[in-house]
């Protein structure tokens, strides 16, 4: 690419949705890094607010209590795909938000409309402020958060493939119990009233079951480059 050519490429907003274990995070980070785009893990933001609720003794089985506290934590997301960061009230929570305690509670907290409104507003401000464009990954990006995204991609995979990947990430986890947990999470995320997990009507679906991570990345990079070239 000639010097200065990168500056002439219009910014592109890419929404990547899909359930857990489809390779969403790895794909999104790699695509953003390869194309010089910012990156936002929206799931980490919901995990962060869940961690804050648990840490501060909010009853996560009480939607009213969650709603009342939704505006209190200050959540800041770094958007560098090479080293994404997330802090709550200035505290680095990138490790604590991945615990089983947070994982088991995040669907309940995420289902509260006041939480979704708060986090959605945060996500939109980050996405629209990204000068070179951004890859935003989550469950309701193409349908609710950024319905006007330039490119929407919905990643899928068989429950078995997703469980194998996720249990590989969670070292020592049992594949069968991981599969059951994923399906339970799917049901919770797909059936919630506010911004459920759903494929946008104009999204490109990519089934990653039989693909390597490198193949998925290559596929998505091609889709983004085609979209940028056609703008």
XYZ file of N, CA, C and O in Angstrom, residues 5-213:
836
model
N -2.057 6.040 1.708
C -3.253 5.396 1.168
C -4.212 4.989 2.278
O -5.418 5.025 2.108
N -3.636 4.606 3.435
C -4.487 4.143 4.537
C -5.433 5.242 5.002
O -6.550 4.985 5.420
N -4.947 6.486 4.903
C -5.774 7.605 5.355
C -6.978 7.853 4.433
O -7.947 8.478 4.838
N -6.897 7.339 3.210
C -7.989 7.590 2.269
C -9.093 6.530 2.399
O -10.146 6.666 1.824
N -8.806 5.463 3.157
C -9.818 4.418 3.340
C -10.862 4.898 4.342
O -10.525 5.291 5.448
N -12.132 4.922 3.946
C -13.157 5.394 4.874
C -13.279 4.467 6.082
O -13.076 3.250 5.958
N -13.567 5.015 7.257
C -13.725 4.163 8.436
C -14.898 3.202 8.247
O -15.897 3.544 7.633
N -14.758 2.005 8.765
C -15.803 1.008 8.614
C -16.157 0.464 10.001
O -15.281 0.224 10.827
N -17.456 0.331 10.255
C -17.915 -0.247 11.516
C -18.396 -1.667 11.234
O -19.302 -1.877 10.422
N -17.744 -2.634 11.888
C -18.041 -4.045 11.684
C -18.667 -4.617 12.957
O -18.079 -4.518 14.041
N -19.842 -5.201 12.836
C -20.521 -5.834 13.968
C -20.389 -7.347 13.827
O -20.774 -7.914 12.805
N -19.837 -7.992 14.848
C -19.699 -9.454 14.828
C -20.461 -10.023 16.022
O -20.084 -9.798 17.174
N -21.540 -10.726 15.734
C -22.379 -11.312 16.778
C -22.306 -12.830 16.739
O -21.825 -13.422 15.777
N -22.847 -13.430 17.792
C -22.910 -14.883 17.846
C -22.790 -15.370 19.274
O -22.389 -14.617 20.165
N -23.153 -16.626 19.515
C -23.077 -17.182 20.866
C -21.648 -17.491 21.284
O -20.715 -17.393 20.480
N -21.461 -17.880 22.548
C -20.144 -18.222 23.077
C -19.556 -19.427 22.354
O -20.278 -20.328 21.956
N -18.236 -19.413 22.202
C -17.554 -20.587 21.657
C -17.511 -20.656 20.149
O -17.122 -21.683 19.590
N -17.894 -19.587 19.465
C -17.864 -19.597 18.000
C -16.569 -18.992 17.454
O -16.369 -18.943 16.246
N -15.696 -18.521 18.341
C -14.448 -17.905 17.905
C -14.558 -16.416 17.728
O -13.712 -15.788 17.080
N -15.599 -15.834 18.315
C -15.893 -14.407 18.132
C -14.744 -13.489 18.561
O -14.310 -12.632 17.802
N -14.265 -13.690 19.780
C -13.229 -12.791 20.307
C -11.917 -12.919 19.547
O -11.325 -11.914 19.137
N -11.466 -14.160 19.351
C -10.196 -14.378 18.646
C -10.267 -13.818 17.230
O -9.326 -13.171 16.754
N -11.383 -14.057 16.567
C -11.566 -13.562 15.203
C -11.596 -12.041 15.175
O -10.897 -11.407 14.371
N -12.390 -11.459 16.042
C -12.563 -10.000 16.046
C -11.250 -9.271 16.311
O -10.907 -8.295 15.635
N -10.493 -9.752 17.297
C -9.215 -9.122 17.630
C -8.233 -9.226 16.465
O -7.558 -8.254 16.120
N -8.159 -10.404 15.863
C -7.215 -10.621 14.763
C -7.574 -9.785 13.535
O -6.702 -9.194 12.892
N -8.860 -9.717 13.215
C -9.313 -8.933 12.063
C -9.013 -7.445 12.290
O -8.507 -6.754 11.402
N -9.321 -6.963 13.483
C -9.068 -5.555 13.799
C -7.579 -5.235 13.701
O -7.177 -4.211 13.123
N -6.740 -6.117 14.258
C -5.299 -5.893 14.222
C -4.769 -5.899 12.790
O -3.955 -5.050 12.407
N -5.263 -6.844 11.994
C -4.786 -6.991 10.612
C -5.178 -5.795 9.752
O -4.428 -5.382 8.868
N -6.337 -5.219 10.016
C -6.845 -4.132 9.177
C -6.664 -2.739 9.798
O -7.125 -1.746 9.251
N -5.999 -2.682 10.953
C -5.748 -1.382 11.578
C -6.994 -0.734 12.152
O -7.111 0.499 12.170
N -7.926 -1.553 12.641
C -9.165 -1.031 13.218
C -9.123 -1.130 14.739
O -8.346 -1.892 15.310
N -9.963 -0.357 15.392
C -10.127 -0.495 16.837
C -10.944 -1.747 17.102
O -11.521 -2.339 16.186
N -11.019 -2.153 18.376
C -11.712 -3.391 18.746
C -12.443 -3.181 20.064
O -11.926 -2.558 20.985
N -13.675 -3.697 20.122
C -14.432 -3.603 21.373
C -15.104 -4.940 21.695
O -15.879 -5.458 20.895
N -14.777 -5.460 22.879
C -15.399 -6.675 23.394
C -16.544 -6.250 24.302
O -16.329 -5.894 25.457
N -17.769 -6.290 23.766
C -18.905 -5.814 24.563
C -19.261 -6.774 25.683
O -19.777 -6.362 26.722
N -18.949 -8.058 25.483
C -19.208 -9.032 26.536
C -18.414 -8.708 27.791
O -18.890 -8.917 28.923
N -17.192 -8.204 27.604
C -16.352 -7.838 28.750
C -17.006 -6.724 29.555
O -16.865 -6.666 30.791
N -17.724 -5.828 28.872
C -18.392 -4.732 29.580
C -19.530 -5.265 30.459
O -19.715 -4.807 31.592
N -20.277 -6.235 29.938
C -21.340 -6.842 30.747
C -20.749 -7.664 31.889
O -21.303 -7.701 32.997
N -19.618 -8.299 31.633
C -18.941 -9.021 32.698
C -18.438 -8.036 33.761
O -18.493 -8.322 34.968
N -17.959 -6.873 33.309
C -17.424 -5.875 34.239
C -18.510 -5.343 35.172
O -18.297 -5.209 36.382
N -19.672 -5.036 34.626
C -20.739 -4.518 35.476
C -21.275 -5.627 36.396
O -21.662 -5.371 37.536
N -21.237 -6.872 35.906
C -21.631 -8.010 36.748
C -20.644 -8.182 37.900
O -21.040 -8.379 39.057
N -19.354 -8.098 37.581
C -18.314 -8.199 38.621
C -18.526 -7.119 39.682
O -18.430 -7.392 40.875
N -18.837 -5.895 39.240
C -19.056 -4.794 40.186
C -20.254 -5.091 41.085
O -20.196 -4.858 42.299
N -21.327 -5.603 40.501
C -22.533 -5.930 41.286
C -22.207 -6.984 42.360
O -22.562 -6.829 43.534
N -21.510 -8.051 41.944
C -21.165 -9.135 42.868
C -20.237 -8.615 43.970
O -20.435 -8.895 45.160
N -19.226 -7.844 43.560
C -18.236 -7.332 44.508
C -18.854 -6.377 45.530
O -18.423 -6.319 46.686
N -19.870 -5.637 45.093
C -20.483 -4.655 45.976
C -21.738 -5.164 46.684
O -22.501 -4.388 47.261
N -21.940 -6.480 46.622
C -23.009 -7.085 47.393
C -24.411 -6.826 46.875
O -25.392 -6.950 47.621
N -24.520 -6.478 45.579
C -25.849 -6.295 44.994
C -26.463 -7.671 44.736
O -25.787 -8.560 44.209
N -27.722 -7.857 45.102
C -28.397 -9.134 44.892
C -28.690 -9.306 43.404
O -29.577 -8.647 42.854
N -27.936 -10.203 42.742
C -28.089 -10.365 41.297
C -29.371 -11.104 40.924
O -29.684 -11.244 39.737
N -30.104 -11.553 41.921
C -31.419 -12.157 41.663
C -32.541 -11.136 41.811
O -33.717 -11.478 41.699
N -32.166 -9.879 42.060
C -33.136 -8.798 42.263
C -32.971 -7.741 41.166
O -32.123 -6.853 41.289
N -33.756 -7.846 40.077
C -33.608 -6.898 38.966
C -33.735 -5.437 39.394
O -33.057 -4.567 38.844
N -34.582 -5.155 40.380
C -34.760 -3.773 40.834
C -33.471 -3.252 41.472
O -33.083 -2.085 41.260
N -32.811 -4.090 42.239
C -31.554 -3.691 42.880
C -30.464 -3.466 41.828
O -29.682 -2.507 41.918
N -30.431 -4.340 40.838
C -29.457 -4.195 39.753
C -29.717 -2.903 38.982
O -28.803 -2.133 38.686
N -30.982 -2.654 38.674
C -31.360 -1.445 37.927
C -30.957 -0.188 38.675
O -30.444 0.772 38.085
N -31.168 -0.190 39.996
C -30.860 0.992 40.810
C -29.364 1.292 40.830
O -28.956 2.455 40.973
N -28.536 0.250 40.676
C -27.086 0.435 40.762
C -26.403 0.528 39.400
O -25.195 0.777 39.328
N -27.170 0.354 38.328
C -26.575 0.242 36.990
C -25.722 1.440 36.588
O -24.752 1.293 35.824
N -26.049 2.610 37.085
C -25.312 3.804 36.682
C -24.094 4.117 37.525
O -23.366 5.068 37.239
N -23.836 3.324 38.551
C -22.769 3.655 39.505
C -21.343 3.343 39.047
O -20.463 4.184 39.169
N -21.062 2.136 38.543
C -19.665 1.838 38.174
C -19.200 2.621 36.946
O -19.956 2.843 36.005
N -17.923 3.037 36.966
C -17.321 3.732 35.818
C -16.518 2.693 35.032
O -15.507 2.189 35.510
N -17.019 2.354 33.862
C -16.405 1.315 33.043
C -15.670 1.952 31.867
O -16.250 2.743 31.113
N -14.386 1.620 31.715
C -13.580 2.165 30.618
C -12.968 1.006 29.827
O -12.280 0.154 30.399
N -13.235 0.974 28.527
C -12.725 -0.085 27.655
C -11.629 0.452 26.739
O -11.846 1.426 26.017
N -10.467 -0.202 26.774
C -9.416 0.122 25.815
C -9.728 -0.586 24.507
O -10.267 -1.694 24.514
N -9.405 0.029 23.376
C -9.818 -0.527 22.082
C -8.648 -0.972 21.195
O -8.807 -1.125 19.989
N -7.483 -1.197 21.786
C -6.341 -1.706 21.032
C -6.485 -3.226 20.922
O -6.450 -3.930 21.931
N -6.655 -3.754 19.704
C -6.867 -5.203 19.565
C -5.673 -6.038 20.038
O -5.827 -7.210 20.388
N -4.489 -5.438 20.051
C -3.300 -6.175 20.482
C -3.288 -6.370 22.001
O -2.770 -7.347 22.519
N -3.862 -5.403 22.716
C -3.906 -5.509 24.180
C -5.129 -4.764 24.722
O -5.022 -3.706 25.335
N -6.316 -5.334 24.489
C -7.542 -4.699 24.983
C -7.559 -4.677 26.514
O -7.124 -5.632 27.163
N -8.017 -3.571 27.060
C -8.067 -3.423 28.515
C -9.488 -3.093 28.950
O -10.306 -2.629 28.154
N -9.781 -3.340 30.224
C -11.052 -2.911 30.782
C -10.861 -2.634 32.271
O -10.245 -3.429 32.984
N -11.346 -1.463 32.683
C -11.252 -1.086 34.085
C -12.626 -0.702 34.623
O -13.490 -0.246 33.877
N -12.802 -0.913 35.912
C -14.009 -0.476 36.607
C -13.558 0.395 37.771
O -12.786 -0.064 38.627
N -14.005 1.639 37.767
C -13.590 2.606 38.796
C -12.066 2.657 38.917
O -11.507 2.768 40.018
N -11.388 2.534 37.764
C -9.934 2.626 37.729
C -9.194 1.343 38.045
O -7.963 1.295 37.988
N -9.927 0.265 38.337
C -9.312 -1.014 38.705
C -9.330 -1.958 37.506
O -10.358 -2.141 36.864
N -8.167 -2.549 37.208
C -8.061 -3.498 36.089
C -8.827 -4.778 36.434
O -8.469 -5.495 37.366
N -9.886 -5.058 35.662
C -10.715 -6.232 35.956
C -10.631 -7.295 34.863
O -11.447 -8.212 34.814
N -9.628 -7.190 33.986
C -9.538 -8.134 32.866
C -9.431 -9.578 33.339
O -9.908 -10.489 32.664
N -8.845 -9.815 34.510
C -8.757 -11.161 35.068
C -10.007 -11.547 35.841
O -10.648 -12.573 35.548
N -10.398 -10.733 36.841
C -11.557 -11.055 37.684
C -12.869 -11.284 36.933
O -13.702 -12.071 37.368
N -13.057 -10.640 35.784
C -14.346 -10.786 35.083
C -14.478 -12.135 34.384
O -15.556 -12.483 33.904
N -13.393 -12.907 34.326
C -13.434 -14.209 33.648
C -13.662 -15.369 34.621
O -13.601 -16.530 34.217
N -13.920 -15.072 35.880
C -14.136 -16.140 36.861
C -15.487 -16.810 36.628
O -16.391 -16.235 36.014
N -15.613 -18.029 37.161
C -16.865 -18.774 37.022
C -18.007 -18.047 37.721
O -19.148 -18.090 37.264
N -17.691 -17.370 38.830
C -18.733 -16.648 39.568
C -19.392 -15.578 38.687
O -20.619 -15.465 38.622
N -18.559 -14.828 37.975
C -19.087 -13.797 37.076
C -19.795 -14.443 35.885
O -20.893 -14.028 35.492
N -19.181 -15.479 35.312
C -19.761 -16.164 34.154
C -21.174 -16.673 34.455
O -22.071 -16.576 33.614
N -21.368 -17.201 35.652
C -22.667 -17.779 36.010
C -23.738 -16.719 36.272
O -24.930 -17.019 36.237
N -23.322 -15.471 36.496
C -24.283 -14.415 36.838
C -24.531 -13.415 35.706
O -25.483 -12.643 35.747
N -23.661 -13.429 34.693
C -23.699 -12.343 33.697
C -25.001 -12.299 32.896
O -25.487 -11.215 32.558
N -25.611 -13.441 32.606
C -26.863 -13.423 31.841
C -27.973 -12.717 32.615
O -28.752 -11.945 32.046
N -28.050 -12.996 33.920
C -29.095 -12.387 34.746
C -28.923 -10.876 34.821
O -29.893 -10.112 34.690
N -27.689 -10.431 35.012
C -27.427 -8.988 35.095
C -27.661 -8.328 33.738
O -28.275 -7.260 33.637
N -27.214 -8.995 32.662
C -27.337 -8.436 31.312
C -28.784 -8.299 30.857
O -29.087 -7.507 29.966
N -29.672 -9.095 31.449
C -31.078 -9.078 31.034
C -31.833 -7.860 31.569
O -32.927 -7.554 31.084
N -31.273 -7.171 32.541
C -31.952 -6.017 33.140
C -31.901 -4.834 32.168
O -30.816 -4.404 31.763
N -33.058 -4.293 31.749
C -33.099 -3.231 30.738
C -32.221 -2.025 31.069
O -31.588 -1.457 30.172
N -32.165 -1.633 32.333
C -31.348 -0.465 32.709
C -29.866 -0.718 32.493
O -29.111 0.193 32.130
N -29.450 -1.964 32.695
C -28.058 -2.331 32.441
C -27.769 -2.267 30.948
O -26.764 -1.711 30.505
N -28.668 -2.833 30.142
C -28.462 -2.827 28.693
C -28.458 -1.406 28.140
O -27.669 -1.074 27.254
N -29.338 -0.558 28.653
C -29.384 0.830 28.182
C -28.069 1.543 28.491
O -27.513 2.258 27.654
N -27.557 1.329 29.690
C -26.306 1.959 30.114
C -25.135 1.489 29.263
O -24.340 2.290 28.750
N -25.016 0.179 29.096
C -23.884 -0.368 28.355
C -24.006 -0.084 26.853
O -23.015 0.207 26.179
N -25.228 -0.130 26.331
C -25.437 0.165 24.907
C -25.007 1.593 24.583
O -24.350 1.845 23.556
N -25.343 2.517 25.437
C -24.938 3.922 25.239
C -23.415 4.044 25.221
O -22.837 4.748 24.380
N -22.765 3.324 26.130
C -21.309 3.324 26.200
C -20.708 2.749 24.922
O -19.756 3.303 24.348
N -21.279 1.645 24.453
C -20.776 0.991 23.236
C -20.923 1.892 22.015
O -20.013 1.988 21.188
N -22.056 2.555 21.892
C -22.273 3.432 20.735
C -21.293 4.594 20.713
O -20.781 4.979 19.659
N -21.016 5.153 21.884
C -20.104 6.305 21.941
C -18.691 5.880 21.553
O -17.969 6.622 20.880
N -18.285 4.668 21.948
C -16.958 4.162 21.587
C -16.888 3.885 20.086
O -15.931 4.269 19.406
N -17.918 3.233 19.543
C -17.922 2.858 18.129
C -17.918 4.074 17.208
O -17.182 4.128 16.232
N -18.749 5.051 17.530
C -18.837 6.234 16.665
C -17.622 7.150 16.815
O -17.355 7.976 15.949
N -16.864 6.960 17.888
C -15.684 7.796 18.102
C -14.402 7.195 17.548
O -13.343 7.808 17.623
N -14.490 5.985 16.990
C -13.296 5.320 16.455
C -12.966 5.898 15.078
O -13.686 5.651 14.111
N -11.874 6.626 14.992
C -11.552 7.368 13.768
C -11.292 6.478 12.559
O -11.689 6.805 11.440
N -10.615 5.364 12.752
C -10.257 4.500 11.623
C -11.258 3.373 11.400
O -11.084 2.545 10.517
N -12.311 3.331 12.227
C -13.259 2.237 12.149
C -13.028 1.270 13.292
O -12.029 1.358 14.020
N -13.930 0.322 13.467
C -13.875 -0.554 14.635
C -14.577 -1.880 14.368
O -15.510 -1.946 13.556
N -14.092 -2.919 15.020
C -14.768 -4.215 15.046
C -15.394 -4.343 16.431
O -14.688 -4.296 17.435
N -16.716 -4.479 16.469
C -17.428 -4.587 17.742
C -18.054 -5.973 17.814
O -18.814 -6.365 16.940
N -17.710 -6.740 18.863
C -18.243 -8.097 18.980
C -19.176 -8.224 20.174
O -18.965 -7.594 21.208
N -20.238 -9.019 19.985
C -21.182 -9.208 21.069
C -22.316 -10.125 20.669
O -22.135 -11.067 19.898
N -23.509 -9.823 21.181
C -24.675 -10.655 20.894
C -25.810 -9.871 20.253
O -26.701 -10.453 19.635
N -25.802 -8.557 20.431
C -26.900 -7.739 19.891
C -26.371 -6.505 19.168
O -27.044 -5.496 19.078
N -25.146 -6.592 18.636
C -24.532 -5.416 18.016
C -25.254 -5.044 16.723
O -25.666 -3.909 16.515
N -25.409 -6.025 15.835
C -26.046 -5.751 14.543
C -27.531 -5.462 14.631
O -28.096 -4.795 13.769
N -28.181 -5.981 15.684
C -29.630 -5.799 15.811
C -30.014 -4.573 16.623
O -30.981 -3.894 16.306
N -29.259 -4.278 17.691
C -29.664 -3.224 18.623
C -28.643 -2.104 18.790
O -28.978 -0.927 18.678
N -27.394 -2.471 19.058
C -26.385 -1.455 19.389
C -26.020 -0.610 18.174
O -26.034 0.624 18.221
N -25.681 -1.286 17.072
C -25.250 -0.577 15.852
C -26.013 -1.121 14.645
O -25.441 -1.762 13.760
N -27.328 -0.851 14.590
C -28.132 -1.387 13.490
C -27.727 -0.842 12.121
O -28.073 -1.425 11.091
N -26.970 0.267 12.100
C -26.512 0.841 10.831
C -25.052 0.509 10.550
O -24.406 1.184 9.737
N -24.520 -0.521 11.208
C -23.125 -0.928 10.976
C -22.910 -1.209 9.489
O -23.816 -1.672 8.793
N -21.699 -0.915 9.014
C -21.394 -1.095 7.591
C -21.416 -2.568 7.191
O -21.804 -2.921 6.085
N -20.985 -3.431 8.117
C -20.952 -4.863 7.842
C -21.356 -5.611 9.099
O -20.848 -5.342 10.190
N -22.291 -6.552 8.952
C -22.741 -7.364 10.080
C -22.434 -8.833 9.787
O -22.781 -9.338 8.724
N -21.796 -9.469 10.755
C -21.431 -10.877 10.610
C -21.969 -11.638 11.814
O -21.880 -11.160 12.953
N -22.564 -12.809 11.555
C -23.075 -13.646 12.636
C -22.349 -14.976 12.586
O -22.477 -15.731 11.625
N -21.527 -15.242 13.612
C -20.768 -16.486 13.673
C -21.589 -17.568 14.366
O -22.221 -17.309 15.396
N -21.589 -18.769 13.802
C -22.269 -19.904 14.426
C -21.309 -21.090 14.442
O -20.263 -21.080 13.792
N -21.671 -22.101 15.195
C -20.933 -23.371 15.210
C -21.810 -24.365 15.946
O -22.708 -23.988 16.702
N -21.546 -25.653 15.728
C -22.328 -26.672 16.423
C -22.049 -26.597 17.920
O -20.963 -26.176 18.332
N -23.028 -26.986 18.750
C -22.807 -26.978 20.208
C -21.584 -27.792 20.616
O -20.856 -27.415 21.532
N -21.338 -28.906 19.910
C -20.200 -29.765 20.235
C -18.871 -29.043 19.972
O -17.949 -29.099 20.793
N -18.794 -28.375 18.831
C -17.567 -27.649 18.493
C -17.334 -26.497 19.467
O -16.211 -26.255 19.920
N -18.412 -25.808 19.803
C -18.299 -24.684 20.732
C -17.861 -25.155 22.110
O -17.023 -24.534 22.761
N -18.408 -26.277 22.564
C -18.057 -26.809 23.883
C -16.595 -27.241 23.920
O -15.891 -27.015 24.908
N -16.139 -27.866 22.836
C -14.748 -28.316 22.780
C -13.804 -27.125 22.846
O -12.782 -27.156 23.549
N -14.142 -26.053 22.135
C -13.296 -24.852 22.152
C -13.301 -24.205 23.534
O -12.261 -23.824 24.058
N -14.476 -24.060 24.094
C -14.584 -23.376 25.375
C -13.935 -24.170 26.504
O -13.284 -23.603 27.370
N -14.081 -25.502 26.487
C -13.451 -26.312 27.530
C -11.937 -26.301 27.360
O -11.191 -26.457 28.322
N -11.478 -26.077 26.119
C -10.044 -25.930 25.887
C -9.522 -24.643 26.488
O -8.410 -24.569 27.016
N -10.351 -23.579 26.414
C -9.989 -22.288 27.008
C -9.998 -22.396 28.530
O -9.136 -21.850 29.213
N -11.028 -23.068 29.064
C -11.155 -23.257 30.510
C -10.489 -24.576 30.851
O -11.135 -25.612 30.930
N -9.187 -24.550 31.012
C -8.395 -25.775 31.151
C -8.956 -26.691 32.239
O -9.213 -26.268 33.351
N -9.156 -27.957 31.857
C -9.653 -28.929 32.819
C -11.171 -29.031 32.848
O -11.724 -29.878 33.542
N -11.860 -28.177 32.089
C -13.321 -28.205 32.095
C -13.838 -29.420 31.330
O -13.241 -29.862 30.349
N -14.930 -29.972 31.799
C -15.553 -31.123 31.164
C -16.369 -30.670 29.954
O -17.163 -29.736 30.045
N -16.148 -31.322 28.810
C -16.816 -30.902 27.574
C -18.338 -31.009 27.689
O -19.062 -30.113 27.256
N -18.823 -32.086 28.292
C -20.276 -32.273 28.401
C -20.909 -31.183 29.249
O -21.912 -30.573 28.854
N -20.332 -30.907 30.418
C -20.904 -29.877 31.290
C -20.751 -28.495 30.661
O -21.611 -27.624 30.825
N -19.650 -28.303 29.908
C -19.453 -27.026 29.216
C -20.529 -26.830 28.152
O -21.085 -25.745 27.993
N -20.848 -27.922 27.422
C -21.895 -27.867 26.395
C -23.240 -27.508 27.028
O -23.975 -26.655 26.509
N -23.555 -28.133 28.162
C -24.822 -27.839 28.846
C -24.874 -26.385 29.295
O -25.907 -25.720 29.179
N -23.750 -25.883 29.803
C -23.693 -24.493 30.268
C -23.872 -23.526 29.096
O -24.569 -22.504 29.212
N -23.266 -23.849 27.948
C -23.392 -22.997 26.761
C -24.840 -22.952 26.273
O -25.357 -21.880 25.933
N -25.482 -24.115 26.239
C -26.871 -24.168 25.771
C -27.800 -23.415 26.731
O -28.752 -22.749 26.297
N -27.504 -23.499 28.022
C -28.289 -22.767 29.016
C -28.110 -21.267 28.818
O -29.062 -20.487 28.879
N -26.867 -20.863 28.547
C -26.570 -19.441 28.295
C -27.265 -18.977 27.015
O -27.838 -17.886 26.959
N -27.232 -19.808 25.969
C -27.924 -19.483 24.716
C -29.403 -19.205 24.974
O -29.963 -18.228 24.469
N -30.024 -20.102 25.734
C -31.459 -19.983 26.003
C -31.764 -18.685 26.747
O -32.720 -17.973 26.427
N -30.924 -18.375 27.731
C -31.127 -17.147 28.507
C -30.937 -15.913 27.629
O -31.744 -14.971 27.663
N -29.879 -15.902 26.817
C -29.576 -14.730 25.995
C -30.569 -14.554 24.848
O -30.855 -13.432 24.428
N -31.091 -15.667 24.324
C -32.009 -15.595 23.180
C -33.440 -15.264 23.592
O -34.217 -14.760 22.783
N -33.786 -15.558 24.845
C -35.174 -15.370 25.273
C -35.417 -14.112 26.086
O -36.556 -13.794 26.399
N -34.347 -13.385 26.423
C -34.571 -12.180 27.226
C -35.351 -11.157 26.407
O -35.232 -11.074 25.178
N -36.158 -10.372 27.096
C -37.023 -9.402 26.414
C -36.234 -8.264 25.776
O -36.573 -7.783 24.701
N -35.198 -7.796 26.463
C -34.435 -6.654 25.975
C -33.207 -7.096 25.175
O -32.337 -7.779 25.707
N -33.154 -6.736 23.911
C -32.009 -7.007 23.036
C -31.508 -8.439 23.111
O -30.379 -8.698 23.517
N -32.328 -9.411 22.721
C -31.883 -10.808 22.777
C -30.793 -11.110 21.753
O -30.594 -10.356 20.798
N -30.089 -12.219 21.998
C -29.137 -12.722 21.008
C -29.926 -13.090 19.760
O -30.829 -13.914 19.816
N -29.603 -12.458 18.633
C -30.338 -12.726 17.396
C -29.490 -12.314 16.202
O -28.653 -11.412 16.303
N -29.718 -12.983 15.092
C -29.013 -12.633 13.859
C -29.781 -11.530 13.148
O -30.989 -11.636 12.918
N -29.075 -10.451 12.795
C -29.701 -9.360 12.049
C -30.079 -9.863 10.659
O -29.409 -10.726 10.084
N -31.170 -9.328 10.116
C -31.654 -9.764 8.810
C -30.646 -9.570 7.698
O -30.618 -10.341 6.724
N -29.781 -8.558 7.830
C -28.806 -8.268 6.773
C -27.392 -8.727 7.151
O -26.407 -8.274 6.578
N -27.298 -9.642 8.117
C -25.987 -10.145 8.532
C -25.530 -11.295 7.641
O -26.346 -12.054 7.113
N -24.224 -11.412 7.471
C -23.623 -12.539 6.757
C -23.335 -13.624 7.792
O -22.609 -13.391 8.756
N -23.916 -14.812 7.616
C -23.687 -15.890 8.581
C -22.468 -16.711 8.179
O -22.323 -17.099 7.023
N -21.590 -16.949 9.146
C -20.394 -17.757 8.912
C -20.396 -18.894 9.919
O -20.284 -18.672 11.126
N -20.538 -20.140 9.419
C -20.518 -21.317 10.281
C -19.063 -21.749 10.465
O -18.400 -22.148 9.515
N -18.578 -21.660 11.701
C -17.162 -21.927 11.967
C -16.876 -23.361 12.402
O -15.734 -23.693 12.718
N -17.894 -24.217 12.393
C -17.740 -25.585 12.904
C -16.564 -26.318 12.278
O -15.748 -26.925 12.974
N -16.463 -26.264 10.955
C -15.431 -27.028 10.243
C -14.237 -26.172 9.846
O -13.351 -26.630 9.114
N -14.197 -24.930 10.314
C -13.120 -24.019 9.916
C -12.091 -23.851 11.026
O -12.426 -23.869 12.204
N -10.834 -23.663 10.621
C -9.807 -23.303 11.597
C -9.958 -21.816 11.896
O -10.608 -21.079 11.144
N -9.350 -21.365 12.989
C -9.411 -19.947 13.328
C -8.840 -19.100 12.195
O -9.420 -18.065 11.824
